[in-house]
Amino acid sequence: MEQYYRMVIDSLKQGIVEMAATGKVDADRVGKDLLALEMELDRRVVGNQPHECIDGLIDDLRWLRNDVPESSAR
């Protein structure tokens, strides 16, 4: 689980740097991290394992990919 937290933290940090430098977030890079989390979510759901923490991490990356670029355009 720690690897997923680290991945999201790194994506958020990189997103901040990208927003400061270019005014936008690399949606493709964030999409790759989202795909990895969604696959882990599927694995946990199928295995009947707790997955609430993965849901939260997915929400965080969706926010970075979808909402941050819109809010910076205002």
PDB file of N, CA and C in Angstrom, residues 8 11-16 18-19 23-38 56-73:
ATOM      1  N   VAL A   8       1.127   8.476  -5.561  1.00  0.00           N
ATOM      2  CA  VAL A   8       0.209   9.609  -5.592  1.00  0.00           C
ATOM      3  C   VAL A   8       0.917  10.875  -5.123  1.00  0.00           C
ATOM      4  N   SER A  11       3.035  12.066  -7.944  1.00  0.00           N
ATOM      5  CA  SER A  11       2.207  12.645  -9.005  1.00  0.00           C
ATOM      6  C   SER A  11       1.726  14.041  -8.630  1.00  0.00           C
ATOM      7  N   LEU A  12       1.324  14.214  -7.376  1.00  0.00           N
ATOM      8  CA  LEU A  12       0.878  15.534  -6.932  1.00  0.00           C
ATOM      9  C   LEU A  12       2.022  16.542  -6.985  1.00  0.00           C
ATOM     10  N   LYS A  13       3.203  16.128  -6.538  1.00  0.00           N
ATOM     11  CA  LYS A  13       4.366  17.018  -6.580  1.00  0.00           C
ATOM     12  C   LYS A  13       4.711  17.392  -8.013  1.00  0.00           C
ATOM     13  N   GLN A  14       4.725  16.403  -8.900  1.00  0.00           N
ATOM     14  CA  GLN A  14       5.037  16.662 -10.301  1.00  0.00           C
ATOM     15  C   GLN A  14       3.976  17.561 -10.924  1.00  0.00           C
ATOM     16  N   GLY A  15       2.708  17.355 -10.556  1.00  0.00           N
ATOM     17  CA  GLY A  15       1.637  18.199 -11.066  1.00  0.00           C
ATOM     18  C   GLY A  15       1.800  19.651 -10.661  1.00  0.00           C
ATOM     19  N   ILE A  16       2.228  19.889  -9.432  1.00  0.00           N
ATOM     20  CA  ILE A  16       2.474  21.257  -8.964  1.00  0.00           C
ATOM     21  C   ILE A  16       3.595  21.891  -9.775  1.00  0.00           C
ATOM     22  N   GLU A  18       4.560  21.075 -12.811  1.00  0.00           N
ATOM     23  CA  GLU A  18       4.078  21.292 -14.174  1.00  0.00           C
ATOM     24  C   GLU A  18       3.162  22.512 -14.257  1.00  0.00           C
ATOM     25  N   MET A  19       2.292  22.682 -13.268  1.00  0.00           N
ATOM     26  CA  MET A  19       1.383  23.832 -13.267  1.00  0.00           C
ATOM     27  C   MET A  19       2.173  25.130 -13.169  1.00  0.00           C
ATOM     28  N   GLY A  23       1.548  25.713 -16.800  1.00  0.00           N
ATOM     29  CA  GLY A  23       0.139  26.053 -16.642  1.00  0.00           C
ATOM     30  C   GLY A  23      -0.807  24.901 -16.868  1.00  0.00           C
ATOM     31  N   LYS A  24      -0.260  23.693 -17.059  1.00  0.00           N
ATOM     32  CA  LYS A  24      -1.123  22.525 -17.231  1.00  0.00           C
ATOM     33  C   LYS A  24      -0.447  21.282 -16.660  1.00  0.00           C
ATOM     34  N   VAL A  25      -1.258  20.261 -16.468  1.00  0.00           N
ATOM     35  CA  VAL A  25      -0.788  18.991 -15.906  1.00  0.00           C
ATOM     36  C   VAL A  25      -0.714  17.978 -17.038  1.00  0.00           C
ATOM     37  N   ASP A  26       0.317  17.146 -17.040  1.00  0.00           N
ATOM     38  CA  ASP A  26       0.459  16.082 -18.033  1.00  0.00           C
ATOM     39  C   ASP A  26      -0.568  14.987 -17.740  1.00  0.00           C
ATOM     40  N   ALA A  27      -1.698  15.054 -18.431  1.00  0.00           N
ATOM     41  CA  ALA A  27      -2.803  14.122 -18.180  1.00  0.00           C
ATOM     42  C   ALA A  27      -2.426  12.682 -18.515  1.00  0.00           C
ATOM     43  N   ASP A  28      -1.544  12.491 -19.482  1.00  0.00           N
ATOM     44  CA  ASP A  28      -1.131  11.128 -19.844  1.00  0.00           C
ATOM     45  C   ASP A  28      -0.361  10.466 -18.709  1.00  0.00           C
ATOM     46  N   ARG A  29       0.541  11.216 -18.086  1.00  0.00           N
ATOM     47  CA  ARG A  29       1.321  10.667 -16.975  1.00  0.00           C
ATOM     48  C   ARG A  29       0.418  10.332 -15.800  1.00  0.00           C
ATOM     49  N   VAL A  30      -0.489  11.237 -15.486  1.00  0.00           N
ATOM     50  CA  VAL A  30      -1.419  10.993 -14.391  1.00  0.00           C
ATOM     51  C   VAL A  30      -2.328   9.816 -14.738  1.00  0.00           C
ATOM     52  N   GLY A  31      -2.709   9.703 -16.003  1.00  0.00           N
ATOM     53  CA  GLY A  31      -3.548   8.591 -16.443  1.00  0.00           C
ATOM     54  C   GLY A  31      -2.896   7.236 -16.237  1.00  0.00           C
ATOM     55  N   LYS A  32      -1.588   7.167 -16.425  1.00  0.00           N
ATOM     56  CA  LYS A  32      -0.872   5.903 -16.192  1.00  0.00           C
ATOM     57  C   LYS A  32      -0.921   5.515 -14.717  1.00  0.00           C
ATOM     58  N   ASP A  33      -0.750   6.502 -13.840  1.00  0.00           N
ATOM     59  CA  ASP A  33      -0.838   6.219 -12.409  1.00  0.00           C
ATOM     60  C   ASP A  33      -2.267   5.829 -12.018  1.00  0.00           C
ATOM     61  N   LEU A  34      -3.237   6.499 -12.625  1.00  0.00           N
ATOM     62  CA  LEU A  34      -4.638   6.146 -12.362  1.00  0.00           C
ATOM     63  C   LEU A  34      -4.923   4.711 -12.788  1.00  0.00           C
ATOM     64  N   LEU A  35      -4.410   4.316 -13.935  1.00  0.00           N
ATOM     65  CA  LEU A  35      -4.618   2.952 -14.417  1.00  0.00           C
ATOM     66  C   LEU A  35      -4.062   1.934 -13.426  1.00  0.00           C
ATOM     67  N   ALA A  36      -2.880   2.193 -12.890  1.00  0.00           N
ATOM     68  CA  ALA A  36      -2.286   1.281 -11.909  1.00  0.00           C
ATOM     69  C   ALA A  36      -3.169   1.185 -10.662  1.00  0.00           C
ATOM     70  N   LEU A  37      -3.703   2.314 -10.210  1.00  0.00           N
ATOM     71  CA  LEU A  37      -4.579   2.295  -9.034  1.00  0.00           C
ATOM     72  C   LEU A  37      -5.899   1.593  -9.333  1.00  0.00           C
ATOM     73  N   GLU A  38      -6.444   1.818 -10.509  1.00  0.00           N
ATOM     74  CA  GLU A  38      -7.700   1.170 -10.865  1.00  0.00           C
ATOM     75  C   GLU A  38      -7.540  -0.341 -10.982  1.00  0.00           C
ATOM     76  N   GLY A  56      -9.833   6.566  -2.317  1.00  0.00           N
ATOM     77  CA  GLY A  56      -9.398   7.921  -2.004  1.00  0.00           C
ATOM     78  C   GLY A  56      -8.228   8.374  -2.849  1.00  0.00           C
ATOM     79  N   LEU A  57      -7.267   7.477  -3.084  1.00  0.00           N
ATOM     80  CA  LEU A  57      -6.113   7.820  -3.912  1.00  0.00           C
ATOM     81  C   LEU A  57      -6.528   8.076  -5.358  1.00  0.00           C
ATOM     82  N   ILE A  58      -7.463   7.277  -5.843  1.00  0.00           N
ATOM     83  CA  ILE A  58      -7.991   7.486  -7.197  1.00  0.00           C
ATOM     84  C   ILE A  58      -8.656   8.849  -7.293  1.00  0.00           C
ATOM     85  N   ASP A  59      -9.441   9.206  -6.284  1.00  0.00           N
ATOM     86  CA  ASP A  59     -10.087  10.528  -6.266  1.00  0.00           C
ATOM     87  C   ASP A  59      -9.050  11.647  -6.301  1.00  0.00           C
ATOM     88  N   ASP A  60      -7.946  11.483  -5.560  1.00  0.00           N
ATOM     89  CA  ASP A  60      -6.899  12.500  -5.538  1.00  0.00           C
ATOM     90  C   ASP A  60      -6.281  12.702  -6.921  1.00  0.00           C
ATOM     91  N   LEU A  61      -6.010  11.610  -7.625  1.00  0.00           N
ATOM     92  CA  LEU A  61      -5.407  11.748  -8.953  1.00  0.00           C
ATOM     93  C   LEU A  61      -6.409  12.266  -9.978  1.00  0.00           C
ATOM     94  N   ARG A  62      -7.664  11.884  -9.845  1.00  0.00           N
ATOM     95  CA  ARG A  62      -8.683  12.443 -10.748  1.00  0.00           C
ATOM     96  C   ARG A  62      -8.800  13.946 -10.542  1.00  0.00           C
ATOM     97  N   TRP A  63      -8.700  14.391  -9.295  1.00  0.00           N
ATOM     98  CA  TRP A  63      -8.720  15.829  -9.005  1.00  0.00           C
ATOM     99  C   TRP A  63      -7.548  16.514  -9.707  1.00  0.00           C
ATOM    100  N   LEU A  64      -6.374  15.917  -9.591  1.00  0.00           N
ATOM    101  CA  LEU A  64      -5.185  16.497 -10.217  1.00  0.00           C
ATOM    102  C   LEU A  64      -5.349  16.565 -11.728  1.00  0.00           C
ATOM    103  N   ARG A  65      -5.837  15.522 -12.326  1.00  0.00           N
ATOM    104  CA  ARG A  65      -5.949  15.461 -13.791  1.00  0.00           C
ATOM    105  C   ARG A  65      -7.080  16.345 -14.316  1.00  0.00           C
ATOM    106  N   ASN A  66      -8.209  16.378 -13.614  1.00  0.00           N
ATOM    107  CA  ASN A  66      -9.393  17.026 -14.161  1.00  0.00           C
ATOM    108  C   ASN A  66      -9.663  18.413 -13.612  1.00  0.00           C
ATOM    109  N   ASP A  67      -9.520  18.609 -12.317  1.00  0.00           N
ATOM    110  CA  ASP A  67      -9.959  19.859 -11.703  1.00  0.00           C
ATOM    111  C   ASP A  67      -8.874  20.923 -11.610  1.00  0.00           C
ATOM    112  N   VAL A  68      -7.648  20.543 -11.422  1.00  0.00           N
ATOM    113  CA  VAL A  68      -6.583  21.535 -11.256  1.00  0.00           C
ATOM    114  C   VAL A  68      -6.409  22.396 -12.511  1.00  0.00           C
ATOM    115  N   PRO A  69      -6.334  21.812 -13.709  1.00  0.00           N
ATOM    116  CA  PRO A  69      -6.171  22.669 -14.892  1.00  0.00           C
ATOM    117  C   PRO A  69      -7.329  23.655 -15.065  1.00  0.00           C
ATOM    118  N   GLU A  70      -8.556  23.240 -14.718  1.00  0.00           N
ATOM    119  CA  GLU A  70      -9.706  24.120 -14.863  1.00  0.00           C
ATOM    120  C   GLU A  70      -9.640  25.277 -13.873  1.00  0.00           C
ATOM    121  N   SER A  71      -9.243  24.991 -12.633  1.00  0.00           N
ATOM    122  CA  SER A  71      -9.200  26.035 -11.635  1.00  0.00           C
ATOM    123  C   SER A  71      -8.088  27.047 -11.903  1.00  0.00           C
ATOM    124  N   SER A  72      -7.020  26.617 -12.553  1.00  0.00           N
ATOM    125  CA  SER A  72      -5.922  27.542 -12.843  1.00  0.00           C
ATOM    126  C   SER A  72      -6.252  28.450 -14.019  1.00  0.00           C
ATOM    127  N   ALA A  73      -7.208  28.069 -14.841  1.00  0.00           N
ATOM    128  CA  ALA A  73      -7.577  28.877 -15.994  1.00  0.00           C
ATOM    129  C   ALA A  73      -8.433  30.072 -15.606  1.00  0.00           C
TER     130      ALA A  73
END
